[in-house]
Every structure is written in structure tokens, then in C-alpha cells.
Coordinates of C-alpha atoms in Angstrom, one line a residue:
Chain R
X6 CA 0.0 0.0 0.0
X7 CA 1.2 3.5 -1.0
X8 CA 0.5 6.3 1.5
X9 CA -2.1 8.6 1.5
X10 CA 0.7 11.5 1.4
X11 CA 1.4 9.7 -2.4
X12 CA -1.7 11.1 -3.7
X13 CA -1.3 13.3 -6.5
X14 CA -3.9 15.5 -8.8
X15 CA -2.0 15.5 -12.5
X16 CA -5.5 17.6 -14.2
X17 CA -8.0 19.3 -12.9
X18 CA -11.3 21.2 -14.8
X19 CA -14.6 23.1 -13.8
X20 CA -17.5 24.9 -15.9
X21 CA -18.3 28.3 -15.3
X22 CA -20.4 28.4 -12.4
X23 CA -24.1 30.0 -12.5
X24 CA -27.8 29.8 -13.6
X25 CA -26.6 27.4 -16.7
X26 CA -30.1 27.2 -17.9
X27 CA -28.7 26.1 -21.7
X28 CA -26.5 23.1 -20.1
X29 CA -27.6 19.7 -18.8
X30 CA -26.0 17.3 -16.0
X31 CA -24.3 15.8 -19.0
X32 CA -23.2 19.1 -20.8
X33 CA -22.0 20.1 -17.8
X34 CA -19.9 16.4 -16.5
X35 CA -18.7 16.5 -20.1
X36 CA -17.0 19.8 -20.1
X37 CA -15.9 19.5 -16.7
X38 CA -13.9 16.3 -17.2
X39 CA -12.9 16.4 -20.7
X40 CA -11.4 19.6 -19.6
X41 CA -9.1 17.7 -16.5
X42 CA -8.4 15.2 -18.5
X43 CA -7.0 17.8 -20.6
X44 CA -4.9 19.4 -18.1
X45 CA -3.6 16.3 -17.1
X46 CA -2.6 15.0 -21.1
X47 CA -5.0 11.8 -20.9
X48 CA -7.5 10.1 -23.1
X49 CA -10.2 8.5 -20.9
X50 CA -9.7 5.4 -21.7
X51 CA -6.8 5.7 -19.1
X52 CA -9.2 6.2 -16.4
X53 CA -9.6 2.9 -14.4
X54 CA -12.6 4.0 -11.8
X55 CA -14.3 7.1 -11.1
X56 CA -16.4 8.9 -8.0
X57 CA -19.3 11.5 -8.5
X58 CA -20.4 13.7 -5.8
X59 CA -24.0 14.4 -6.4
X60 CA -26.8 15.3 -3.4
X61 CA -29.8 16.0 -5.1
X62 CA -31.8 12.8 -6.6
X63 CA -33.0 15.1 -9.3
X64 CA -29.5 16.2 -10.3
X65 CA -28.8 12.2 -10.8
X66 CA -28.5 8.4 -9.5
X67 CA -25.3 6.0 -9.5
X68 CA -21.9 5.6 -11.3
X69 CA -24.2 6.1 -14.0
X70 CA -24.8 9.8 -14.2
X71 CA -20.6 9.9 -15.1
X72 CA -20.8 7.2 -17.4
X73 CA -23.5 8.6 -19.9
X74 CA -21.7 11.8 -19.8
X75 CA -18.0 10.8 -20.5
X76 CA -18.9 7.3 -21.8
X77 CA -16.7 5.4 -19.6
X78 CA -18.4 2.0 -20.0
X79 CA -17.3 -1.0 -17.7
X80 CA -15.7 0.7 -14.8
X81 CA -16.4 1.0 -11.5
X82 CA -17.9 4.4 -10.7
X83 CA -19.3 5.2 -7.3
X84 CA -22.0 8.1 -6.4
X85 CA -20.8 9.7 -2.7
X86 CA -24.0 11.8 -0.9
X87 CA -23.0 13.6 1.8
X88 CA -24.7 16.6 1.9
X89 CA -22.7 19.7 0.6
X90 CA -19.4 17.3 1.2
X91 CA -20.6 14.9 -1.6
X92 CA -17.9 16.4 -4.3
X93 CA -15.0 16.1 -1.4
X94 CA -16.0 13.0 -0.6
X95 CA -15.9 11.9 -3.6
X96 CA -12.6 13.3 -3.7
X97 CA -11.5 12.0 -0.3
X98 CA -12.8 8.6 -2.0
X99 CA -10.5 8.6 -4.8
X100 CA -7.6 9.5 -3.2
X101 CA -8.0 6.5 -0.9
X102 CA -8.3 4.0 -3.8
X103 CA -5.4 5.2 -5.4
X104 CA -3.3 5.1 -1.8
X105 CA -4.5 1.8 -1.6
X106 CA -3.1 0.6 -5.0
X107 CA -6.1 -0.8 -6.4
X108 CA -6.2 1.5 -9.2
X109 CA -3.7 4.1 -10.9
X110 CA -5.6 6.2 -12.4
X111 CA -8.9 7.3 -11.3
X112 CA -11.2 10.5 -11.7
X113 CA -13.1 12.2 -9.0
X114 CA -15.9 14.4 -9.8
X115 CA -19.2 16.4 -8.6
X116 CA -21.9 17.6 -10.6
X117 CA -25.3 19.7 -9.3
X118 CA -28.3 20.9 -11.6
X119 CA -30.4 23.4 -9.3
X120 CA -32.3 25.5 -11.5
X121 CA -35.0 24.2 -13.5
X122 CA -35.8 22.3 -10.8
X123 CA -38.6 23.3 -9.8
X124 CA -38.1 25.1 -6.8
X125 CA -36.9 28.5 -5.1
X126 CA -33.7 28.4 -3.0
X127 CA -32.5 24.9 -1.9
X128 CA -35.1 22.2 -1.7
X129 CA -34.5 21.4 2.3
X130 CA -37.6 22.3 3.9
X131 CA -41.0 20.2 4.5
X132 CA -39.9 17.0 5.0
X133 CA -37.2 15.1 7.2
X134 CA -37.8 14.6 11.3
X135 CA -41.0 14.4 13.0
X136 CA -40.7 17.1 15.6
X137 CA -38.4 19.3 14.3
X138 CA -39.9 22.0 12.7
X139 CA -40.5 21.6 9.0
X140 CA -39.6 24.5 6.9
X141 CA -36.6 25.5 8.8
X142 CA -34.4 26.0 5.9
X143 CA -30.5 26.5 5.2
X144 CA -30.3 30.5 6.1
X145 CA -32.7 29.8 9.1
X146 CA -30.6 27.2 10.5
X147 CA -27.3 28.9 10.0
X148 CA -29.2 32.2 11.2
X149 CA -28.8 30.8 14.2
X150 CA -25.6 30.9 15.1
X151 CA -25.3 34.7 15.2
X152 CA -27.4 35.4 18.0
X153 CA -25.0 33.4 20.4
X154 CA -21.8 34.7 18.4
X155 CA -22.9 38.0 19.1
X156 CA -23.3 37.7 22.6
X157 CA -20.4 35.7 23.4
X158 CA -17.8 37.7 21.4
X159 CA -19.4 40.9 20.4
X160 CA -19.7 40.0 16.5
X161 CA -22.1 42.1 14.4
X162 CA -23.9 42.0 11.4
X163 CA -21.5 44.4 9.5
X164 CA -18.3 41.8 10.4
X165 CA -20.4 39.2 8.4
X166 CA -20.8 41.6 5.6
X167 CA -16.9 42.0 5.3
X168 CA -17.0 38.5 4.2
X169 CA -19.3 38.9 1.6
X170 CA -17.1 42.2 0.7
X171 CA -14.0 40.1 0.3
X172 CA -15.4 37.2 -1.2
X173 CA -17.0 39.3 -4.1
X174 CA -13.8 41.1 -4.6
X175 CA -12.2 37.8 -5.3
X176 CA -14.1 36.5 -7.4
X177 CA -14.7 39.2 -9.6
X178 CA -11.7 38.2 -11.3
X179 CA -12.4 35.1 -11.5
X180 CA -14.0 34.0 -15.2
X181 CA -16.0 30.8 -14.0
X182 CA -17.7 32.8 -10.9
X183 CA -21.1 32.8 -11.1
X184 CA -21.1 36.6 -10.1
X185 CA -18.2 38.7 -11.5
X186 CA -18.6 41.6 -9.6
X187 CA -18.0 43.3 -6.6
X188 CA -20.3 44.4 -3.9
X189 CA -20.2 47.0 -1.3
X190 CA -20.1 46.9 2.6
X191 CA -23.3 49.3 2.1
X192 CA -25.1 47.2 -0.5
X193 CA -24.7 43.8 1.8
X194 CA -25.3 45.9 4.9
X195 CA -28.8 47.3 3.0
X196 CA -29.8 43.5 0.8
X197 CA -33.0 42.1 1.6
X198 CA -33.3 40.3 4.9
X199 CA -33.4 36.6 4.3
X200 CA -33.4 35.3 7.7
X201 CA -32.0 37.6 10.2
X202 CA -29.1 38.5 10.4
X203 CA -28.2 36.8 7.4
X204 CA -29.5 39.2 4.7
X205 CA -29.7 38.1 0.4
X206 CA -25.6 39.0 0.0
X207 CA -24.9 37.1 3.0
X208 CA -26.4 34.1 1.2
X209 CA -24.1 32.2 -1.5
X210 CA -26.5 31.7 -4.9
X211 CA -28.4 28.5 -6.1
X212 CA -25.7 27.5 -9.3
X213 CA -25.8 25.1 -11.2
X214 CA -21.9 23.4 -12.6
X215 CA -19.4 20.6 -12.4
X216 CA -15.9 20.0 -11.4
X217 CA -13.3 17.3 -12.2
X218 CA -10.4 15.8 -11.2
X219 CA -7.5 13.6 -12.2
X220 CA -5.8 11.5 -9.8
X221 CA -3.0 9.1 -9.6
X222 CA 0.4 8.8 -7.2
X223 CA 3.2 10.7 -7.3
X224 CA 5.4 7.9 -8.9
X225 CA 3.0 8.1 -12.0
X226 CA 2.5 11.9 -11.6
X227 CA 6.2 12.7 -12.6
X228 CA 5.3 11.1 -16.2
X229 CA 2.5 13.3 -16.8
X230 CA 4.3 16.9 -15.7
X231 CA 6.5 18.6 -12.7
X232 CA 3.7 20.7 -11.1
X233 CA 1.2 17.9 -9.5
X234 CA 0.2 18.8 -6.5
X235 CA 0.1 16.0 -3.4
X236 CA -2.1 15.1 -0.1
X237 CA -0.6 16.4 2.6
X238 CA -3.2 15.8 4.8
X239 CA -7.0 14.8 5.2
X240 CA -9.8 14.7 7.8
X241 CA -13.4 13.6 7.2
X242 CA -15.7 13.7 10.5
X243 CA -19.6 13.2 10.6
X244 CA -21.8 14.8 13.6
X245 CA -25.5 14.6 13.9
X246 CA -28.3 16.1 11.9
X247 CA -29.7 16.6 15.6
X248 CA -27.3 18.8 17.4
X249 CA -30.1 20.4 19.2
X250 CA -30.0 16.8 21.0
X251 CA -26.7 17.3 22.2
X252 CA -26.2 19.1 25.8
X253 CA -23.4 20.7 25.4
X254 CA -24.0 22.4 21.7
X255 CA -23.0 25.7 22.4
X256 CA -23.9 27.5 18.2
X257 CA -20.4 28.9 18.9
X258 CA -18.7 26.5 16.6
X259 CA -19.6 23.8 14.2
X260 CA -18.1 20.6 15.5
X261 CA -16.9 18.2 12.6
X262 CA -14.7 21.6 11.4
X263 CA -13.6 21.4 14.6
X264 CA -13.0 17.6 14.5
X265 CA -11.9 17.2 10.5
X266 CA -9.1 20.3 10.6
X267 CA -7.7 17.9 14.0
X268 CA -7.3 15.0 11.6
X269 CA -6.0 16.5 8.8
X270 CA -3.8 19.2 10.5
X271 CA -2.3 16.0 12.6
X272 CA -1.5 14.4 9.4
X273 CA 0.3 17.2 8.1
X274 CA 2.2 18.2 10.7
X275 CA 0.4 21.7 11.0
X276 CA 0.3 23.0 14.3
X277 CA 0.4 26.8 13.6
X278 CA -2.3 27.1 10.7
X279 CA -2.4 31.4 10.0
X280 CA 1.5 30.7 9.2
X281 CA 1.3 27.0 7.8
X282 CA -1.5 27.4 5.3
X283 CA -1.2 30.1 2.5
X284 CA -4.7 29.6 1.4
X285 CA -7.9 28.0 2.4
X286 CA -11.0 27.4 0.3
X287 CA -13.6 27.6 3.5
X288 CA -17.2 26.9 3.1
X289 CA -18.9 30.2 3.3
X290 CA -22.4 29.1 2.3
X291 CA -23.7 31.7 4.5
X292 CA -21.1 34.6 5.9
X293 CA -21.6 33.8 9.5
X294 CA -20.6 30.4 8.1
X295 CA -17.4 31.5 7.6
X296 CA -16.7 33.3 10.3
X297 CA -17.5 30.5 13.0
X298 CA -15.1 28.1 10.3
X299 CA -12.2 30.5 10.1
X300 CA -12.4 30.2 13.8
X301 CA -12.8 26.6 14.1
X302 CA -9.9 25.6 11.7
X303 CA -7.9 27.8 13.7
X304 CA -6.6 30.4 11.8
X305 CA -7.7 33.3 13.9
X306 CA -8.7 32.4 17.9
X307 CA -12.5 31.5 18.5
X308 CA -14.7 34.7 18.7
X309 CA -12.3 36.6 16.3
X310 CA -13.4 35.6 13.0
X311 CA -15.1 38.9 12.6
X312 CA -12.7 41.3 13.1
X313 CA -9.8 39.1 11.9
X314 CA -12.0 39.6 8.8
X315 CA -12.8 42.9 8.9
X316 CA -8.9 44.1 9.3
X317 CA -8.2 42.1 6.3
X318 CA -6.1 39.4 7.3
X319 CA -8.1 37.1 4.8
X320 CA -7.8 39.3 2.4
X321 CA -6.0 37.4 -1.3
X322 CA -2.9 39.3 0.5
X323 CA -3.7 39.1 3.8
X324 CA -2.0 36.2 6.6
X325 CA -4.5 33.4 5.0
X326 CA -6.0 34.0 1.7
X327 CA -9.5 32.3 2.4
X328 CA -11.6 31.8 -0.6
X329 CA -9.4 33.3 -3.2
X330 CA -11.9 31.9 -5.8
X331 CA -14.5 34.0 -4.5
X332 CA -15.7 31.0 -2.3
X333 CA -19.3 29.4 -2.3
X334 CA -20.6 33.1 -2.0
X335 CA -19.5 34.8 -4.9
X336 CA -18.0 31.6 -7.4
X337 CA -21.4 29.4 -6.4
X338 CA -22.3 26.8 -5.2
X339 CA -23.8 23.8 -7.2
X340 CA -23.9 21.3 -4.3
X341 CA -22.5 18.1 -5.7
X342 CA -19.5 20.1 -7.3
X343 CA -18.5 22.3 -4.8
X344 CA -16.0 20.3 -3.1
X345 CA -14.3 19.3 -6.4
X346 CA -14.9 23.0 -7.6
X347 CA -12.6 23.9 -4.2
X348 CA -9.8 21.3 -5.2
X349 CA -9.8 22.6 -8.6
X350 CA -9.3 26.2 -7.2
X351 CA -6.5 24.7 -4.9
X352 CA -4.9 23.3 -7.5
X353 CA -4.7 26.2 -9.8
X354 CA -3.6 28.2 -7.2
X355 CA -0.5 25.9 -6.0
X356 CA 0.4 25.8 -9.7
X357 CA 0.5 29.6 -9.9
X358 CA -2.3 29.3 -12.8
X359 CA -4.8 31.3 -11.0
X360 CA -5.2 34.1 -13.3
X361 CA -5.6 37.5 -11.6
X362 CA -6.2 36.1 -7.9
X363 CA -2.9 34.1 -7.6
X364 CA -2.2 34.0 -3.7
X365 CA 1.9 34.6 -4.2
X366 CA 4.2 32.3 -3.3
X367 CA 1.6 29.5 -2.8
X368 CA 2.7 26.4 -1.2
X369 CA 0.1 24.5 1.2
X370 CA -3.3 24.8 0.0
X371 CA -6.8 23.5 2.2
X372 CA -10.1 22.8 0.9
X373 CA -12.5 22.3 3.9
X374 CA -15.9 21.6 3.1
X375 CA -19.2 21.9 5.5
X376 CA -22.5 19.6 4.9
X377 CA -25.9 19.9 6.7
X378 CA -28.1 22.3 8.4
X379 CA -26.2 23.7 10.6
X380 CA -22.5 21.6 10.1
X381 CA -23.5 17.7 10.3
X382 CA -20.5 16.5 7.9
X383 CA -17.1 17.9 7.6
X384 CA -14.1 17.2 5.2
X385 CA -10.7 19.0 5.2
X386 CA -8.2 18.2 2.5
X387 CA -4.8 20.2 2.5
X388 CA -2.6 20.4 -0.5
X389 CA 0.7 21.1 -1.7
X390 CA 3.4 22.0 -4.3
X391 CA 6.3 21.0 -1.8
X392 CA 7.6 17.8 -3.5
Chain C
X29 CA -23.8 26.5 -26.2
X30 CA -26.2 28.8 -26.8
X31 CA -26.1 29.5 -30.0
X32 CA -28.4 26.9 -31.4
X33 CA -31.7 28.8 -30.2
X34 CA -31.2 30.9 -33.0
X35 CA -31.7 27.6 -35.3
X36 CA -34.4 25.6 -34.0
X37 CA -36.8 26.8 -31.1
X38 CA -36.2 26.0 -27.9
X39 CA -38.9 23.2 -26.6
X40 CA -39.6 23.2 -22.9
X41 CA -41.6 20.5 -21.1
X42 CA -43.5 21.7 -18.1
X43 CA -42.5 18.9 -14.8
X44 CA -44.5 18.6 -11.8
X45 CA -44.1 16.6 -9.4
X46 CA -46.0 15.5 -6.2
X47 CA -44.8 13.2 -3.3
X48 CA -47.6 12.6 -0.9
X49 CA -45.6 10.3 2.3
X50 CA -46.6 8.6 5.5
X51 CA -44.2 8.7 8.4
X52 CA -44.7 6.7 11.2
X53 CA -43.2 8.2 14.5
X54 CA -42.4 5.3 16.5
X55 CA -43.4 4.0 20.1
X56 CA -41.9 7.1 21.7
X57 CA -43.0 9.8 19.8
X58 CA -46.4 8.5 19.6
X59 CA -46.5 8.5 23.1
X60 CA -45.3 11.9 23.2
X61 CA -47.9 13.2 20.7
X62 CA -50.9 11.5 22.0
X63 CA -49.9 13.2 25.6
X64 CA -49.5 16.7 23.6
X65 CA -52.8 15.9 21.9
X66 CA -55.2 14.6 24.8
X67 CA -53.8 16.3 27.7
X68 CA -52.2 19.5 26.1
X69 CA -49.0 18.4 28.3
X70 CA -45.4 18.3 27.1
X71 CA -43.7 14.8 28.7
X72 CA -39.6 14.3 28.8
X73 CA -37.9 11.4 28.7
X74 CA -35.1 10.6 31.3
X75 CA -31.6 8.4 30.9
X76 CA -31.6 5.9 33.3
X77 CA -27.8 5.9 33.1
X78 CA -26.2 9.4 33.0
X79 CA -30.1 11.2 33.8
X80 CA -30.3 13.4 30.7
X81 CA -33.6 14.8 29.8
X82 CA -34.6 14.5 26.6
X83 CA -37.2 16.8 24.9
X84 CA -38.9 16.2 22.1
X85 CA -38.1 12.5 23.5
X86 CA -35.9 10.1 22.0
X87 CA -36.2 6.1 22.1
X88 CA -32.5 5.7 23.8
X89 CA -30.0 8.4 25.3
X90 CA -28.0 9.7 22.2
X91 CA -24.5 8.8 24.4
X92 CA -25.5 5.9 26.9
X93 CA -27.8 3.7 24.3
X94 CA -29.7 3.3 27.2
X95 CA -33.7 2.8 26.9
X96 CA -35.6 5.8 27.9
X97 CA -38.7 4.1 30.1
X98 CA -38.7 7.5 32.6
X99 CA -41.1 9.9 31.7
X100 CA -40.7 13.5 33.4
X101 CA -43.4 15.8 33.4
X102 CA -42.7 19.2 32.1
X103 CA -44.2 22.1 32.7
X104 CA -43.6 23.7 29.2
X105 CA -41.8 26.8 30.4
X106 CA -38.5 27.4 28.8
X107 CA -35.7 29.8 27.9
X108 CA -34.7 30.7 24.2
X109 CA -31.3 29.6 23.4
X110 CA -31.1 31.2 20.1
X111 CA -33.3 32.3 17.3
X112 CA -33.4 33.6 14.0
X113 CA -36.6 35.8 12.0
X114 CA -37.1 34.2 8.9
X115 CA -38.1 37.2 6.7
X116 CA -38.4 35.4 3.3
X117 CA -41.9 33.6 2.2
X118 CA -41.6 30.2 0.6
X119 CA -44.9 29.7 -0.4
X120 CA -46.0 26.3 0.7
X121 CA -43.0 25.4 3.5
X122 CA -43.3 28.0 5.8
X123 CA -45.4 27.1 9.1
X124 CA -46.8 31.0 9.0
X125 CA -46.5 34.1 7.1
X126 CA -42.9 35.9 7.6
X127 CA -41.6 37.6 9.8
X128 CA -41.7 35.0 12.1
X129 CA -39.4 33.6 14.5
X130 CA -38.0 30.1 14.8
X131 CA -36.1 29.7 18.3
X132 CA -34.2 26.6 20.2
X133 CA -36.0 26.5 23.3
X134 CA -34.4 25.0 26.4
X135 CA -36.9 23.5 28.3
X136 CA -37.1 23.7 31.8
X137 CA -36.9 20.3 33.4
X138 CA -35.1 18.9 30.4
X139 CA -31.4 18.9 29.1
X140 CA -31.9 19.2 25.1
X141 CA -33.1 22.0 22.8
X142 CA -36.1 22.0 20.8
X143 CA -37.0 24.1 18.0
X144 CA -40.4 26.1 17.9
X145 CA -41.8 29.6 17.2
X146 CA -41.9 32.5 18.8
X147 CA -45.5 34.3 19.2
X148 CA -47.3 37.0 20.6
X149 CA -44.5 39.3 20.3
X150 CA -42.9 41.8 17.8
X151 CA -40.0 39.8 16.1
X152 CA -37.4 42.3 17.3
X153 CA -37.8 42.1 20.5
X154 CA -36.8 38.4 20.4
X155 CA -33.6 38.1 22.7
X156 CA -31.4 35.3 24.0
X157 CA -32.8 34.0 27.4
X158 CA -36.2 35.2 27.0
X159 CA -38.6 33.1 29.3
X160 CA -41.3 31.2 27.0
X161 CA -44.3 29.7 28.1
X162 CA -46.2 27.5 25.4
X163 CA -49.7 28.2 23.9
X164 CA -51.6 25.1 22.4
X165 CA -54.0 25.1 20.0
X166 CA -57.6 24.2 20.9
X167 CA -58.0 21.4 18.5
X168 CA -55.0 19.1 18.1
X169 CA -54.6 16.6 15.9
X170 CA -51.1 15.1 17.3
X171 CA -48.9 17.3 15.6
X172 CA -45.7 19.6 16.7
X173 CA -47.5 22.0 15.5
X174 CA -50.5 21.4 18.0
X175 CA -48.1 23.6 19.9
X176 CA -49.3 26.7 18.1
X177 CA -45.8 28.6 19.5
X178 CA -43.9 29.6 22.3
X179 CA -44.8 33.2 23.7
X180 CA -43.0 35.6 26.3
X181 CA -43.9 35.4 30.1
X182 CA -42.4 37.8 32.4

């Protein structure tokens, strides 16, 4: 068995984010992995198993929904659910075979149609546990963390906005983010309330898109080009969709972040992350998302995330660059993809391809991806260019 | 990709789709509802082992596995843990017409939080450790929402 550390992405590819009402699940699959197949200078038939991240049934079932798009008949191609983690753990899934030896050469993907069907916003409400209120939906639930955040640490509704500020900013550089444009602390501070606090620019945007991935180990890497990127380390953790249940659930952080950046930052060797990690791709669904997560994988102390943010040290410049794509908030977030779509970014920037929102001098890259109302599922993957 | 509309018209097919589902509760929570329902009480159930309350009950303590035969009494009082006013209509999953309030409620007697509304007051007001006393409606069909919401009390 090889270790997880000899995990290496050779090709990686994503569609433009957004309301991609003219593209279909296999449009979209199609250009997303012909295009990291590309990158990584292989013909499909190279590919020996895949994984597809999908949560929504309407979106797609089984190996299947990768199969028909890419026609890669005969393998074994697995579909990973896991809430808004389904693309990393299909990722995460990937990496694991190829540690393991079983395979060589393997493609990880996600893919998430959301428009057209049927529905406003995300189809979460009306249905699920018997006493829980029904209708509670993803900006209710993460609405209420602020309340507590706010009295425990002082946070306020305009430190939330500076996410949304800087998240905008970077990705309005960025070609494949659903928005490309900035927005102002005034315009975020004035939006709509959705659920309070959490007003319409504190909420990321229903996309549709897909992103790919090639992966292989490092051995096989050096055939295909110098700058492959590696696992450095990895941390999946699972909580409860009932936290409410549990005692001592304080809305002050979300747990599997907590408990997914351990595992991964043990496996790395991380143990100061603001100076360790250049950049972090950090699940900002919904701002006060980010701010309890930058807090959680510890790269500002808990109860800081807001005016860590607001001074800028997240800034593309700042100590951590956190969500140099623009994040879920301003590049999108099609479910299924998003964790793919943050590997992608990753990547790119590790290579020193990220066009106009290169973080400098890049060398340890995270993606950390948040599932569930209200963080249920967790996965942290870091990355680097450090051979 | 888009170019094509300009040679052939774009054909659109209409979907609908409708999912009518039964869910059966279980021995506990039936329990639990038919005591909400007949009596207009709210009942907690206790861990034998470590003596957590749990509210709305569950069939075994989430940390012990133990079973849950104690049934505690409450009496429906609680304090808000946090909320959030939900200021966005989505016709057909909303319990009421926004603004309104959904709140974690701790209930006194018990150890766990339960989500509900918040009534009878102006949304704003809505604070962190408010006191809430529950206001049922008259005809219950063994619902949580036979528990119309939670409102204010000094």
C-alpha cells in the first residue's frame, strides 16, 4: 500500500459556475472532465474508476450519471451523498483508492443541476424529522448561530458583511464565478433580509456546474508533468443532523470543522495554521458560516473571526488567503460540485495558474468543506506544491 | 452553447411533481404526541444511566444507548437559546407568514433543545434567554405543531 501523502492531482477542470439554464448534468460532466483530462494530457480510456459527488436525486443516480456523460463504459464508478461534502467525498474517496493501489488512475468528480428544478432556493424544507420544525431552511438554520456569536464575542452584522465584501472582490476576477462583480459593505449591509441577520448577500447563490479531477500517485505523476500537486493531509468527521440533542451544543462553533481540521492538520504536521496554510478554500455558504469556520480551523482564535475579517487578514494578501476563488458566496455553489470545484481552485492556485487572484508564493493549500443544516458533515483536505 | 436557439426553437416541457408520504413516528414519539394531543402536556424522557432529559423524546440516550422508560413531566416553560426571524416567504414550507421567528428553546426540566416559534411578540424584540411559556392550540390533531408557538412570560 502506498500512502495517503502519495496522492497526486495531475489535471484538474470546472465549468463556469451559475444559472446554466442552456447546459444539462451531462453538458456540464462533459465539459468539466474532458477539460481535467485535458490538463492532465489523458485520453479517458486511461481512467480505471471514477467517483461522483451528487446530493440531489434530481440532479442524478449512481456511477451512471458519469458514465453517460464521458462514456466510460465497464468501470467501477461510485456516487458519494454527503450533503454539501458529496464532491470532497468523492474526492477524499478517490484518493483513498489510489493510496491503496487498487487503481492508478482514477477520476473524481461532482456535478449539481439546481435551476429548473422546480423550486426556489435549496429544496431542504417540509420534509425530514418528525418534531423538528419543518420549513426551517439552510439560512434559518445557519441564522442561528449569530445570536450566540454575538453575545459571546461581540460579533455584528456588518463583520459578516466584510466577508461577503472580500469574497466578491475575489471572485470578480475570476472567469467561472457565477457573479463577477463586486459588492459593497453598504449594498450587503442594506440587501434584503433573508433570515435575520443573514441578509440576500450574506447568502451564497443557487448555481448550477461541475468540477473534475485527475488522480494518480506521485510515482505516475512525474510522467505526466513537474507541477502535480500531493495530499498532505485529510480529515473527514460526521456529527449529527440533531445537534439540538446534544447538551453541550453551544452555536459557537460547528463541531466536525472542529474535529476534521484535527485529523487532517495532525496528518500534516500543521500545528500553527495562520503561518502553515497560505490559502484555504472555506465553506462560506452563509457569511456567519465563515466566520465561526475560520475560527474553528484555527486560523484566527475563537470569537475573532469577525474582526480578523474585517482588518483584512483574509484578504487574497492578507496572513490566510481564504476563498481566493470568491468562495461558495460569490463563485457558487452547485452542491454536488463544490467540493471538487474547491480542489480545482487549490490546484490552480498551488500551480501559480490562478489568473488574476494568484495568492503569491503559494505552497500549502486547504479545501475544507461543510455539509448539513447547521455543520453535520465535515471534510478537510490540504494540499501542496512542496515535493 | 447557446447558440443553437437561433436555429431551432427552444422546446420546454413543463414537470410537476408530487410526493404525498406517510411517516410513522415510533413508540416514543407517539407516546409523546398522544400526551400533547389529549392532555395539552409536554412529557420528557429521562436516561436511566447518565439522567439526561430529553425533549422532544428520544427512544435511547444519544451517548448511553440506554432505553428511555422514565417519563418526566414538564411544565412547558422554557428559555430561548437562540433564534433567527425568517423574513423570506416560501410559499408552501413556511409554518406562517414571515416575519416570524423560529427559536431553540431550552426546556425547563429537560437537558436538550427543541426548535419552535416564537409568538405573541414583535420579532425584534426576540432576545437570547427570553422566558417562553407554550400556547396550544384548541384542536390538536397530534402534531408539533399542535403547539401553536412559544410566547414571552415575564
Amino acid at each position: 500500500m502506498a500512502d495517503l501523502k502519495d496522492v497526486a492531482v495531475i489535471g484538474v477542470g470546472a465549468t463556469k459556475f451559475g444559472e446554466n439554464f442552456d447546459w444539462g448534468v451531462d453538458d456540464m460532466l462533459t465539459m468539466a472532465c474532458f477539460e481535467a483530462m485535458e490538463d492532465a494530457k489523458i485520453e479517458p480510456e486511461k481512467l480505471e474508476a471514477g467517483w461522483i459527488g451528487i446530493q440531489y436525486p434530481f440532479t442524478g443516480f449512481s456511477g451512471a450519471t458519469l458514465s453517460d456523460a464521458i462514456k466510460t463504459y465497464d468501470i467501477p464508478i461510485t456516487h458519494t451523498e454527503n450533503y454539501c461534502v458529496s464532491g470532497l467525498d468523492a474526492f477524499r474517496n478517490a484518493c483513498l483508492a489510489v493510496a491503496s493501489e487498487q487503481f492508478d488512475m482514477v477520476i473524481a468528480c461532482g456535478v449539481e443541476k439546481i435551476t429548473d428544478q422546480g423550486g426556489r432556493g435549496l429544496p431542504t424544507a417540509g420534509f425530514g424529522h418528525p418534531v423538528q420544525m419543518s420549513g426551517l431552511t439552510a439560512p434559518s438554520a445557519f441564522g442561528l448561530a449569530f445570536p450566540r456569536h454575538a453575545l459571546a464575542f461581540g460579533t455584528t452584522k456588518e463583520h459578516l458583511a466584510h466577508v461577503a465584501v472580500k469574497n466578491h472582490f475575489n471572485g470578480a476576477v475570476n472567469p467561472k464565478a457565477h457573479f463577477r462583480r463586486e459588492v459593497t459593505l453598504e449594498q450587503v449591509m442594506k440587501a434584503p433580509i433573508i433570515s435575520g441577520p443573514l441578509g440576500l448577500l450574506d447568502c451564497c447563490p443557487i448555481s448550477d456546474g461541475s468540477a473534475a479531477a485527475i488522480i494518480t500517485r506521485t510515482d505516475i505523476a512525474k510522467k505526466y508533468r513537474d507541477d502535480y500537486v500531493t495530499i498532505k493531509g485529510m480529515g473527514f468527521a460526521a456529527y449529527t443532523n440533531l445537534m439540538m440533542y446534544d447538551k453541550n451544543f453551544d452555536y459557537l462553533a460547528w463541531r466536525p470543522t472542529v474535529k476534521a481540521a484535527e485529523k487532517a492538520y495532525a496528518m500534516a504536521g500543521i500545528t500553527d495554521p495562520p503561518n502553515e496554510v497560505d490559502l484555504a478554500e472555506c465553506h462560506d455558504c452563509f457569511t456567519i458560516t465563515e466566520i465561526l469556520n475560520v475560527e474553528d480551523l484555527g486560523f484566527c482564535k475563537k470569537g475573532d473571526g469577525g474582526p480578523a475579517t474585517a482588518e483584512g487578514r483574509f484578504n487574497i494578501d492578507g496572513q490566510v488567503a481564504i476563498n481566493p476563488s470568491g468562495g461558495l458566496k460569490c463563485f457558487g455553489h452547485p452542491i454536488g460540485a463544490t467540493g471538487v470545484r474547491m480542489v480545482y481552485e487549490v490546484t490552480k492556485q498551488l500551480q501559480g495558474r490562478a489568473d488574476g487572484r494568484q495568492r503569491e508564493g503559494a505552497k500549502v493549500g486547504m479545501a475544507h468543506n461543510l455539509g448539513g443544516l447547521g455543520g453535520v458533515v465535515c471534510g478537510v483536505v490540504i494540499l501542496t506544491n512542496e515535493k | 452553447m447557446a447558440d443553437w436557439k437561433s436555429e431551432v426553437e427552444e422546446v420546454v416541457f413543463p414537470g410537476k411533481i408530487c410526493v404525498p408520504y406517510s411517516w410513522t413516528v415510533g413508540s416514543t414519539l407517539s407516546r409523546w404526541y398522544v400526551q400533547l394531543r389529549d392532555d395539552g402536556e409536554i412529557w420528557a424522557n429521562r436516561c436511566p444511566s447518565c439522567g439526561t432529559v430529553y425533549v422532544p423524546p428520544k427512544i435511547k440516550c444519544i451517548k448511553c444507548y440506554k432505553d428511555m422508560n422514565d417519563w418526566v413531566k414538564l411544565p412547558g416553560t422554557g428559555t430561548i437559546e437562540t433564534f433567527t426571524v425568517v423574513n423570506k416567504e416560501r410559499p408552501g414550507l413556511d409554518p406562517k407568514k414571515p416575519p416570524f421567528v423560529y427559536a431553540v428553546i431550552k426546556m425547563d426540566g429537560a437537558d436538550t433543545g427543541m426548535v419552535h416559534l416564537i409568538g405573541g411578540v414583535e420579532p425584534e424584540k426576540v432576545k437570547v434567554g427570553m422566558r417562553v411559556a407554550p400556547v396550544l392550540e384548541k384542536e390538536r390533531d397530534g402534531h408539533i405543531t399542535d403547539i401553536k408557538h412559544f410566547k414571552p412570560i415575564a
